[in-house]
C-alpha positions as a LaTeX table, in Angstrom:
\begin{tabular}{lrrr}
\hline
Residue & $x$ (\AA) & $y$ (\AA) & $z$ (\AA) \\
\hline
Met1 & $-0.84$ & 12.81 & 83.29 \\
Tyr2 & $-2.05$ & 14.35 & 86.60 \\
Ala3 & $-1.32$ & 17.90 & 87.79 \\
Ser4 & $-2.06$ & 19.88 & 90.94 \\
Phe5 & $-2.71$ & 23.40 & 90.87 \\
Gly6 & $-3.53$ & 24.41 & 94.47 \\
Ile7 & $-7.07$ & 23.22 & 94.14 \\
Tyr8 & $-8.59$ & 22.04 & 97.51 \\
Gly9 & $-11.98$ & 19.94 & 98.19 \\
Phe10 & $-13.16$ & 17.91 & 100.96 \\
Phe11 & $-14.09$ & 14.31 & 101.16 \\
Asp12 & $-17.15$ & 14.17 & 103.82 \\
Leu13 & $-16.17$ & 10.55 & 104.64 \\
Phe14 & $-12.66$ & 11.12 & 105.57 \\
Gln15 & $-12.74$ & 14.90 & 106.52 \\
Ile16 & $-9.07$ & 15.68 & 105.13 \\
Ser17 & $-8.10$ & 18.15 & 102.51 \\
Arg18 & $-7.33$ & 16.54 & 98.87 \\
Ile19 & $-5.94$ & 17.83 & 95.68 \\
Phe20 & $-7.63$ & 16.35 & 92.77 \\
Leu21 & $-7.48$ & 17.55 & 89.01 \\
Leu22 & $-7.84$ & 15.59 & 85.78 \\
Leu23 & $-6.31$ & 17.39 & 82.80 \\
Pro24 & $-8.84$ & 17.99 & 80.09 \\
Asp25 & $-7.13$ & 15.49 & 77.47 \\
Leu26 & $-7.32$ & 12.76 & 80.06 \\
Asn27 & $-10.80$ & 11.42 & 79.02 \\
Pro28 & $-12.66$ & 13.88 & 76.39 \\
Ala29 & $-15.81$ & 12.12 & 76.79 \\
Ser30 & $-16.10$ & 12.37 & 80.40 \\
Asp31 & $-18.18$ & 15.16 & 82.03 \\
Cys32 & $-15.79$ & 15.02 & 85.39 \\
Arg33 & $-13.34$ & 17.78 & 84.29 \\
Ile34 & $-12.88$ & 20.29 & 86.96 \\
Ser35 & $-11.83$ & 23.84 & 86.11 \\
Tyr36 & $-9.04$ & 25.81 & 87.78 \\
Leu37 & $-10.22$ & 27.03 & 91.36 \\
His38 & $-8.41$ & 28.95 & 94.23 \\
Ala39 & $-7.91$ & 27.61 & 97.47 \\
Gly40 & $-10.84$ & 27.30 & 99.81 \\
Val41 & $-13.59$ & 26.67 & 96.99 \\
Tyr42 & $-15.81$ & 23.58 & 98.07 \\
Ile43 & $-15.99$ & 20.72 & 95.79 \\
Asp44 & $-19.19$ & 18.59 & 95.84 \\
Ser45 & $-18.02$ & 15.31 & 97.48 \\
Met46 & $-20.56$ & 13.12 & 95.64 \\
Arg47 & $-19.05$ & 14.39 & 92.08 \\
Glu48 & $-15.33$ & 13.61 & 93.25 \\
Lys49 & $-16.76$ & 9.95 & 94.41 \\
Asp50 & $-18.47$ & 9.75 & 90.89 \\
Cys51 & $-15.57$ & 10.70 & 89.12 \\
Met52 & $-13.35$ & 8.02 & 91.12 \\
Phe53 & $-15.99$ & 5.36 & 90.54 \\
Arg54 & $-16.11$ & 5.96 & 86.72 \\
Leu55 & $-12.57$ & 6.42 & 86.20 \\
Lys56 & $-11.84$ & 3.31 & 88.14 \\
Arg57 & $-9.41$ & 5.10 & 90.74 \\
Thr58 & $-9.11$ & 3.81 & 94.22 \\
Leu59 & $-8.58$ & 6.00 & 97.19 \\
Pro60 & $-5.00$ & 5.05 & 97.76 \\
Gln61 & $-4.38$ & 6.06 & 94.34 \\
Val62 & $-6.01$ & 9.63 & 94.89 \\
Thr63 & $-3.99$ & 9.89 & 97.89 \\
Val64 & $-0.70$ & 9.12 & 96.02 \\
Ile65 & $-1.84$ & 11.93 & 93.55 \\
Thr66 & $-2.55$ & 14.44 & 96.44 \\
Leu67 & 0.84 & 13.75 & 98.13 \\
Ala68 & 2.59 & 14.66 & 94.81 \\
Ser69 & 1.80 & 18.50 & 95.22 \\
Met70 & 5.00 & 20.14 & 96.60 \\
Leu71 & 3.61 & 23.45 & 98.35 \\
Leu72 & 0.15 & 24.97 & 98.84 \\
Phe73 & $-0.73$ & 27.20 & 95.79 \\
Cys74 & 2.39 & 25.89 & 93.84 \\
Gln75 & 1.85 & 24.81 & 90.09 \\
Gln76 & 3.83 & 21.49 & 89.33 \\
Ala77 & 3.15 & 18.86 & 86.50 \\
Gly78 & 4.21 & 15.19 & 86.90 \\
Ala79 & 6.24 & 14.44 & 83.80 \\
Glu80 & 5.88 & 11.29 & 82.02 \\
Gln81 & 8.77 & 9.20 & 80.89 \\
Gly82 & 11.12 & 11.12 & 78.37 \\
Glu83 & 9.79 & 14.56 & 79.21 \\
Pro84 & 12.09 & 17.31 & 80.23 \\
Arg85 & 12.60 & 17.52 & 84.12 \\
Ser86 & 12.06 & 21.06 & 85.01 \\
Thr87 & 10.54 & 23.11 & 87.93 \\
Gln88 & 8.36 & 26.24 & 87.50 \\
Leu89 & 6.74 & 28.28 & 90.16 \\
Gly90 & 4.48 & 31.47 & 89.75 \\
His91 & 1.95 & 32.73 & 87.35 \\
Glu92 & 2.73 & 32.41 & 83.73 \\
Ala93 & 6.23 & 30.95 & 85.02 \\
Glu94 & 7.65 & 28.58 & 82.20 \\
Ala95 & 10.86 & 26.21 & 82.65 \\
Ile96 & 11.91 & 24.15 & 79.43 \\
Gly97 & 14.85 & 21.96 & 79.65 \\
Asp98 & 16.48 & 19.15 & 81.85 \\
Gly99 & 17.04 & 20.94 & 85.24 \\
Ala100 & 15.46 & 24.10 & 84.18 \\
Val101 & 13.99 & 26.44 & 87.09 \\
Ala102 & 11.45 & 29.38 & 86.78 \\
Ile103 & 10.32 & 31.03 & 89.77 \\
Gly104 & 8.28 & 34.14 & 89.84 \\
Trp105 & 5.44 & 35.94 & 87.97 \\
Gly106 & 6.56 & 35.58 & 84.08 \\
Ala107 & 9.82 & 33.95 & 84.89 \\
Asn108 & 11.23 & 32.15 & 81.64 \\
Ala109 & 14.26 & 29.61 & 81.89 \\
Arg110 & 14.84 & 28.02 & 78.47 \\
Gly111 & 17.54 & 25.49 & 78.08 \\
Lys112 & 19.35 & 22.77 & 80.19 \\
Asp113 & 20.34 & 23.83 & 83.87 \\
Ser114 & 19.09 & 27.49 & 83.24 \\
Ile115 & 17.56 & 29.34 & 86.49 \\
Ala116 & 15.67 & 32.24 & 86.36 \\
Ile117 & 14.33 & 33.80 & 89.68 \\
Gly118 & 12.28 & 37.09 & 89.61 \\
Ser119 & 9.12 & 38.42 & 88.52 \\
Lys120 & 8.37 & 40.84 & 85.57 \\
Val121 & 8.91 & 44.62 & 86.24 \\
Gln122 & 5.91 & 45.62 & 84.09 \\
Ile123 & 2.68 & 44.05 & 83.21 \\
Ile124 & 2.67 & 44.77 & 79.46 \\
Gly125 & 6.14 & 44.22 & 77.57 \\
Pro126 & 9.11 & 41.86 & 77.41 \\
Ala127 & 10.73 & 43.12 & 80.54 \\
Thr128 & 10.75 & 39.60 & 82.08 \\
Thr129 & 13.37 & 37.58 & 84.13 \\
Phe130 & 15.19 & 35.27 & 81.48 \\
Ala131 & 17.83 & 32.60 & 81.54 \\
Ser132 & 19.31 & 30.90 & 78.44 \\
Glu133 & 20.96 & 27.26 & 78.68 \\
Gly134 & 23.45 & 27.18 & 81.42 \\
Gly135 & 22.63 & 30.83 & 82.63 \\
Ile136 & 21.39 & 31.97 & 85.96 \\
Ala137 & 19.28 & 35.26 & 86.15 \\
Ile138 & 18.40 & 36.54 & 89.77 \\
Gly139 & 16.18 & 39.53 & 90.31 \\
Ala140 & 13.21 & 41.15 & 88.41 \\
Gly141 & 14.12 & 41.94 & 85.04 \\
Ser142 & 17.44 & 40.00 & 84.90 \\
Gln143 & 18.44 & 38.44 & 81.77 \\
Ser144 & 21.45 & 35.91 & 81.20 \\
His145 & 21.88 & 35.03 & 77.55 \\
Arg146 & 24.90 & 32.72 & 77.63 \\
Ala147 & 26.10 & 29.61 & 79.57 \\
Gly148 & 28.00 & 30.12 & 82.81 \\
Asp149 & 26.62 & 33.56 & 83.22 \\
Val150 & 25.11 & 34.81 & 86.49 \\
Asn151 & 23.22 & 38.14 & 85.81 \\
Phe152 & 21.84 & 40.34 & 88.73 \\
Gly153 & 20.14 & 42.86 & 86.40 \\
Ser154 & 22.62 & 45.85 & 86.88 \\
Arg155 & 22.35 & 45.41 & 90.69 \\
Thr156 & 25.24 & 45.83 & 93.11 \\
Leu157 & 26.55 & 42.80 & 95.07 \\
Ser158 & 27.34 & 44.55 & 98.36 \\
Gly159 & 28.25 & 43.42 & 101.91 \\
Leu160 & 31.35 & 41.65 & 101.04 \\
Arg161 & 34.37 & 41.16 & 103.13 \\
Asp162 & 37.98 & 41.88 & 101.95 \\
Gly163 & 39.23 & 38.59 & 100.05 \\
Ile164 & 42.22 & 36.67 & 101.69 \\
Gly165 & 42.32 & 33.31 & 99.88 \\
Asp166 & 42.91 & 32.67 & 96.29 \\
Asp167 & 39.13 & 31.70 & 95.49 \\
Glu168 & 37.70 & 34.87 & 97.42 \\
Ala169 & 36.24 & 37.99 & 95.68 \\
Val170 & 38.01 & 41.23 & 95.66 \\
Thr171 & 36.24 & 44.41 & 97.04 \\
Met172 & 36.54 & 47.93 & 95.48 \\
Arg173 & 38.46 & 48.91 & 98.66 \\
Gln174 & 41.16 & 46.37 & 97.74 \\
Met175 & 41.16 & 47.45 & 94.29 \\
Lys176 & 41.86 & 50.97 & 95.22 \\
Ala177 & 44.58 & 49.87 & 97.77 \\
Ala178 & 46.18 & 47.94 & 94.71 \\
Arg179 & 46.12 & 51.13 & 92.52 \\
Ala180 & 47.65 & 53.28 & 95.26 \\
Tyr181 & 50.38 & 50.59 & 95.61 \\
Thr182 & 50.94 & 50.50 & 92.01 \\
Asp183 & 51.12 & 54.22 & 91.69 \\
Thr184 & 53.47 & 54.50 & 94.66 \\
Val185 & 55.88 & 51.83 & 93.30 \\
Lys186 & 55.71 & 53.60 & 89.78 \\
Asn187 & 56.81 & 57.02 & 91.32 \\
Asp188 & 59.53 & 55.36 & 93.36 \\
Leu189 & 60.97 & 53.75 & 90.22 \\
Ile190 & 60.81 & 56.88 & 88.20 \\
Lys191 & 62.60 & 58.80 & 91.07 \\
Met192 & 65.28 & 56.21 & 91.22 \\
Val193 & 65.74 & 56.46 & 87.55 \\
Asp194 & 66.07 & 60.14 & 87.66 \\
Gln195 & 68.49 & 59.87 & 90.66 \\
Ala196 & 70.44 & 57.15 & 89.01 \\
Gly197 & 70.46 & 58.85 & 85.56 \\
Ser198 & 71.99 & 62.23 & 86.66 \\
Pro199 & 75.29 & 60.65 & 88.08 \\
Val200 & 75.65 & 58.39 & 84.73 \\
Leu201 & 74.96 & 61.43 & 82.63 \\
Ala202 & 77.61 & 63.44 & 84.57 \\
Gln203 & 79.99 & 60.76 & 84.22 \\
Ala204 & 79.28 & 60.28 & 80.65 \\
Lys205 & 80.07 & 63.94 & 79.96 \\
Ala206 & 83.26 & 63.79 & 82.07 \\
Tyr207 & 84.31 & 60.75 & 79.97 \\
Ser208 & 83.60 & 62.66 & 76.83 \\
Asp209 & 85.48 & 65.88 & 77.79 \\
Leu210 & 88.44 & 63.61 & 78.75 \\
Ser211 & 88.46 & 61.57 & 75.58 \\
Arg212 & 88.06 & 64.75 & 73.59 \\
Asn213 & 90.96 & 66.57 & 75.35 \\
Gln214 & 92.96 & 63.41 & 74.86 \\
Ala215 & 92.21 & 63.24 & 71.22 \\
Ile216 & 93.10 & 67.03 & 70.83 \\
Ala217 & 96.41 & 66.55 & 72.79 \\
Ala218 & 97.25 & 63.52 & 70.50 \\
Ala219 & 96.40 & 65.24 & 67.43 \\
Asn220 & 98.47 & 68.43 & 68.51 \\
Ala221 & 101.35 & 66.21 & 69.38 \\
Tyr222 & 101.02 & 64.52 & 66.00 \\
Ser223 & 100.72 & 67.66 & 64.15 \\
Asp224 & 103.89 & 69.27 & 66.00 \\
Ala225 & 105.86 & 66.00 & 65.29 \\
Val226 & 104.77 & 66.19 & 61.43 \\
Lys227 & 105.48 & 69.93 & 61.20 \\
Asn228 & 108.89 & 69.43 & 62.82 \\
Glu229 & 109.62 & 66.62 & 60.52 \\
Thr230 & 108.35 & 68.78 & 57.51 \\
Ile231 & 110.59 & 71.61 & 58.53 \\
Ile232 & 113.59 & 69.36 & 58.92 \\
Gln233 & 112.95 & 67.85 & 55.53 \\
Gly234 & 112.49 & 71.26 & 53.90 \\
Lys235 & 115.52 & 72.54 & 55.39 \\
Lys236 & 117.42 & 69.55 & 53.92 \\
His237 & 116.02 & 69.98 & 50.55 \\
Val238 & 116.86 & 73.80 & 50.60 \\
Glu239 & 120.25 & 73.11 & 51.62 \\
Gln240 & 120.53 & 70.61 & 48.78 \\
Ile241 & 119.14 & 73.22 & 46.29 \\
Ile242 & 121.20 & 75.82 & 47.84 \\
Ala243 & 124.33 & 73.62 & 47.54 \\
Ala244 & 123.44 & 72.97 & 43.98 \\
Gly245 & 122.74 & 76.66 & 42.82 \\
Arg246 & 122.33 & 78.89 & 45.78 \\
Ala247 & 122.67 & 82.09 & 43.78 \\
Gln248 & 119.97 & 81.16 & 41.17 \\
His249 & 117.31 & 79.45 & 43.15 \\
Asp250 & 117.50 & 81.03 & 46.73 \\
Thr251 & 114.10 & 83.02 & 46.45 \\
Lys252 & 112.32 & 80.43 & 44.46 \\
Leu253 & 113.14 & 77.43 & 46.73 \\
Leu254 & 112.70 & 79.32 & 49.95 \\
Ser255 & 108.95 & 80.17 & 48.74 \\
Gln256 & 108.22 & 76.51 & 47.76 \\
Ala257 & 109.37 & 75.41 & 50.91 \\
Lys258 & 107.22 & 77.74 & 53.02 \\
Ser259 & 104.27 & 76.83 & 50.94 \\
Tyr260 & 104.76 & 72.93 & 51.32 \\
Ser261 & 105.00 & 73.65 & 55.10 \\
Glu262 & 102.04 & 75.65 & 55.37 \\
Arg263 & 99.93 & 73.03 & 53.40 \\
Gln264 & 101.02 & 70.08 & 55.50 \\
Asn265 & 100.24 & 72.08 & 58.75 \\
Gln266 & 96.83 & 73.05 & 57.56 \\
Ala267 & 95.85 & 69.45 & 56.50 \\
Thr268 & 97.44 & 68.12 & 59.88 \\
Leu269 & 95.10 & 70.38 & 62.01 \\
Glu270 & 91.90 & 69.76 & 59.84 \\
Asn271 & 92.28 & 65.95 & 60.54 \\
Ala272 & 93.13 & 66.26 & 64.10 \\
Asn273 & 89.85 & 68.48 & 64.62 \\
Ala274 & 87.64 & 66.26 & 62.58 \\
Tyr275 & 88.94 & 63.15 & 64.50 \\
Ser276 & 88.21 & 64.93 & 67.88 \\
Glu277 & 84.64 & 65.93 & 66.95 \\
Lys278 & 83.84 & 62.50 & 65.86 \\
Val279 & 85.08 & 60.68 & 68.87 \\
Gly280 & 83.20 & 63.24 & 71.18 \\
Arg281 & 80.06 & 62.60 & 69.11 \\
Glu282 & 80.39 & 58.82 & 69.53 \\
Val283 & 81.04 & 58.89 & 73.33 \\
Leu284 & 77.97 & 61.30 & 73.93 \\
Ser285 & 75.58 & 59.07 & 71.71 \\
Ser286 & 76.62 & 55.91 & 73.56 \\
Ala287 & 75.98 & 57.49 & 76.96 \\
Asn288 & 72.61 & 58.78 & 76.05 \\
Ala289 & 71.48 & 55.56 & 74.71 \\
Phe290 & 72.52 & 53.61 & 77.82 \\
Thr291 & 70.64 & 56.05 & 80.23 \\
Glu292 & 67.36 & 55.85 & 78.12 \\
Phe293 & 67.65 & 51.97 & 78.00 \\
Arg294 & 67.94 & 51.69 & 81.80 \\
Ser295 & 65.07 & 54.08 & 82.23 \\
Arg296 & 62.75 & 52.11 & 80.00 \\
Gln297 & 63.64 & 48.92 & 81.33 \\
Ala298 & 62.61 & 50.14 & 84.91 \\
Gln299 & 59.13 & 51.47 & 83.78 \\
Asp300 & 58.34 & 48.14 & 81.88 \\
Asn301 & 59.01 & 46.19 & 84.94 \\
Ala302 & 56.76 & 48.23 & 87.12 \\
Val303 & 53.90 & 47.93 & 84.71 \\
Thr304 & 54.41 & 44.36 & 84.36 \\
Leu305 & 54.34 & 43.65 & 88.26 \\
Ser306 & 51.11 & 46.06 & 88.38 \\
Arg307 & 49.43 & 44.09 & 85.66 \\
Gln308 & 50.25 & 40.52 & 87.38 \\
Tyr309 & 48.68 & 41.65 & 90.73 \\
Thr310 & 45.37 & 42.81 & 89.02 \\
Asp311 & 45.01 & 39.65 & 86.95 \\
Arg312 & 45.45 & 37.59 & 90.02 \\
Arg313 & 42.84 & 39.69 & 91.93 \\
Val314 & 40.22 & 39.25 & 89.21 \\
Gly315 & 40.76 & 35.49 & 89.17 \\
Gln316 & 39.97 & 35.55 & 92.98 \\
Leu317 & 36.80 & 37.33 & 92.32 \\
Glu318 & 35.64 & 34.83 & 89.74 \\
Ser319 & 36.18 & 32.06 & 92.30 \\
Gln320 & 34.09 & 33.73 & 94.79 \\
Ile321 & 31.18 & 33.98 & 92.29 \\
Lys322 & 31.52 & 30.23 & 91.72 \\
Lys323 & 31.26 & 29.64 & 95.61 \\
Phe324 & 28.12 & 31.76 & 95.76 \\
Arg325 & 26.58 & 29.59 & 92.73 \\
Arg326 & 27.32 & 26.45 & 94.88 \\
Arg327 & 25.42 & 27.97 & 97.93 \\
Ala328 & 22.44 & 28.84 & 95.54 \\
Asn329 & 22.26 & 25.36 & 94.23 \\
Ala330 & 22.44 & 23.79 & 97.81 \\
Gly331 & 19.68 & 26.26 & 98.69 \\
Ile332 & 17.42 & 24.92 & 95.91 \\
Ser333 & 18.13 & 21.33 & 96.85 \\
Gly334 & 17.07 & 22.25 & 100.56 \\
Ala335 & 13.68 & 23.82 & 99.33 \\
Met336 & 13.22 & 20.69 & 97.28 \\
Ala337 & 13.70 & 18.42 & 100.05 \\
Met338 & 11.59 & 20.25 & 102.27 \\
Thr339 & 8.55 & 20.40 & 99.95 \\
Thr340 & 8.66 & 16.65 & 99.40 \\
Leu341 & 7.81 & 16.02 & 103.01 \\
Thr342 & 4.41 & 14.30 & 103.01 \\
Pro343 & 1.31 & 15.23 & 105.10 \\
Pro344 & 0.13 & 13.00 & 108.04 \\
Pro345 & $-1.79$ & 9.81 & 107.37 \\
Ala346 & $-5.54$ & 10.13 & 108.14 \\
Asn347 & $-6.71$ & 10.22 & 111.55 \\
Ala348 & $-3.09$ & 10.67 & 113.05 \\
Asn349 & $-2.68$ & 13.26 & 115.61 \\
Ala350 & 1.22 & 13.68 & 115.16 \\
Ser351 & 3.70 & 12.55 & 112.73 \\
Phe352 & 7.26 & 12.93 & 111.83 \\
Gly353 & 8.83 & 12.61 & 108.23 \\
Met354 & 12.06 & 12.96 & 106.62 \\
Ala355 & 13.16 & 13.63 & 102.96 \\
Met356 & 16.17 & 13.99 & 100.81 \\
Ala357 & 16.89 & 15.97 & 97.48 \\
Thr358 & 19.68 & 16.78 & 95.51 \\
Tyr359 & 20.35 & 19.46 & 92.73 \\
Arg360 & 23.51 & 20.08 & 90.70 \\
Asn361 & 25.72 & 18.19 & 92.67 \\
Gln362 & 24.43 & 19.56 & 96.03 \\
Val363 & 22.54 & 17.49 & 98.49 \\
Ala364 & 19.82 & 18.44 & 101.34 \\
Leu365 & 18.31 & 16.63 & 103.97 \\
Ala366 & 14.83 & 17.75 & 105.41 \\
Ser367 & 12.70 & 16.59 & 108.49 \\
Gly368 & 9.17 & 17.70 & 109.36 \\
Val369 & 6.64 & 17.26 & 112.43 \\
Thr370 & 2.96 & 17.74 & 112.08 \\
Phe371 & 0.49 & 18.03 & 115.03 \\
Arg372 & $-3.36$ & 17.85 & 114.64 \\
Thr373 & $-4.49$ & 20.83 & 116.61 \\
Gly374 & $-8.29$ & 20.46 & 116.23 \\
Lys375 & $-10.82$ & 18.52 & 114.26 \\
Asn376 & $-10.14$ & 20.33 & 111.04 \\
Ser377 & $-6.74$ & 22.19 & 111.63 \\
Asn378 & $-3.15$ & 21.05 & 111.86 \\
Leu379 & 0.38 & 22.55 & 112.40 \\
Arg380 & 3.64 & 21.75 & 110.69 \\
Leu381 & 7.42 & 22.46 & 111.43 \\
Asn382 & 10.04 & 21.76 & 108.85 \\
Thr383 & 13.77 & 22.08 & 108.85 \\
Ser384 & 16.46 & 21.47 & 106.32 \\
Trp385 & 20.35 & 21.34 & 105.93 \\
Asp386 & 22.37 & 21.37 & 102.74 \\
Ser387 & 25.88 & 20.29 & 101.79 \\
Ala388 & 26.88 & 23.94 & 101.70 \\
Gly389 & 26.45 & 24.14 & 105.19 \\
Gly390 & 22.92 & 26.04 & 104.95 \\
Ile391 & 20.18 & 25.30 & 107.45 \\
Gly392 & 16.52 & 26.49 & 106.77 \\
Ala393 & 13.17 & 26.35 & 108.86 \\
Ala394 & 9.75 & 26.75 & 107.85 \\
Ala395 & 6.33 & 26.62 & 109.62 \\
Gly396 & 2.81 & 26.51 & 108.57 \\
Phe397 & $-0.86$ & 26.39 & 110.14 \\
Asn398 & $-3.88$ & 24.85 & 108.12 \\
Val399 & $-7.55$ & 25.24 & 108.89 \\
Ala400 & $-10.24$ & 23.71 & 107.03 \\
Trp401 & $-14.10$ & 24.37 & 107.11 \\
\hline
\end{tabular}
């Protein structure tokens, strides 16, 4: 396996920059291993040529190894067949799993399709940017621990326009407007219920009073009829007794008739009063129950409408987050395509190249132009376009001595 770590040397014969590193476990018996170097360190050309000869590597093979480097000073290892495909960029950055991406000092992406972008927030301690399988962590110290989660590390996502479509995010301004609208609707409904309840209660009371008066009148009429009938029957009974023995039983029969009439009248009046009170209570209870039912129904309808509106707006916010994720994936594919552009061939004064890359269903196309501005210097201009509509540009200048 070959790996590039931003190490630069010069072949005197060809006078172009090369990246050439053999991992320590490639040939333990060889003394040609080169330690980690920073850019600009001169490597003895005879030692490099000796390594190429003893390891049976040709110049085209070394050139292919050199062109595999993505960017200046970036760390990238070429994976063998069966190893996870991942990308890591930065000191102590670690990406484990297919499609994992870790960018930044100490960034840690563990699991398939995990993305961690950001540096540590402190030198000592576990405060690092971390993303588990399927998660996305953006910003220093952000941590995503479940699939489908996008974590910004308690940062605020600002600068958003008010959502219009079903798949657009809802702003706090729209949430406040929705809350104010809900409060207004609720207050209007309560006012309508109060206004509608007063006439209903008045009608119920009037109906109750009318029913009670009618019941009392009917009871009085019934009592009078019973009283008159009782008096008539009593008179008949008295007359019969008087006819049978007027002299002996006059006083006794008259007393019995009066007592009987009074008892009948008292029982009739008590029955009439009890009937009137029962009818009045039933009418008043029915009116109160009807009024309370209509008021509760109006309040429940207002709360249901408000809840449906809030749920719809939250769903729009989730759709906007998915749209931002698509743009981020497209930007990553653009960066990958731009870094795949190869340097010009040896002794070429100018060159043009194109490259294409894809990442998580997003495609990007990049092109670049390189000009040799001097014997040991060149200028490079790169552009990219991605499937999300993003356009990127980059420029670089390289001098060797």
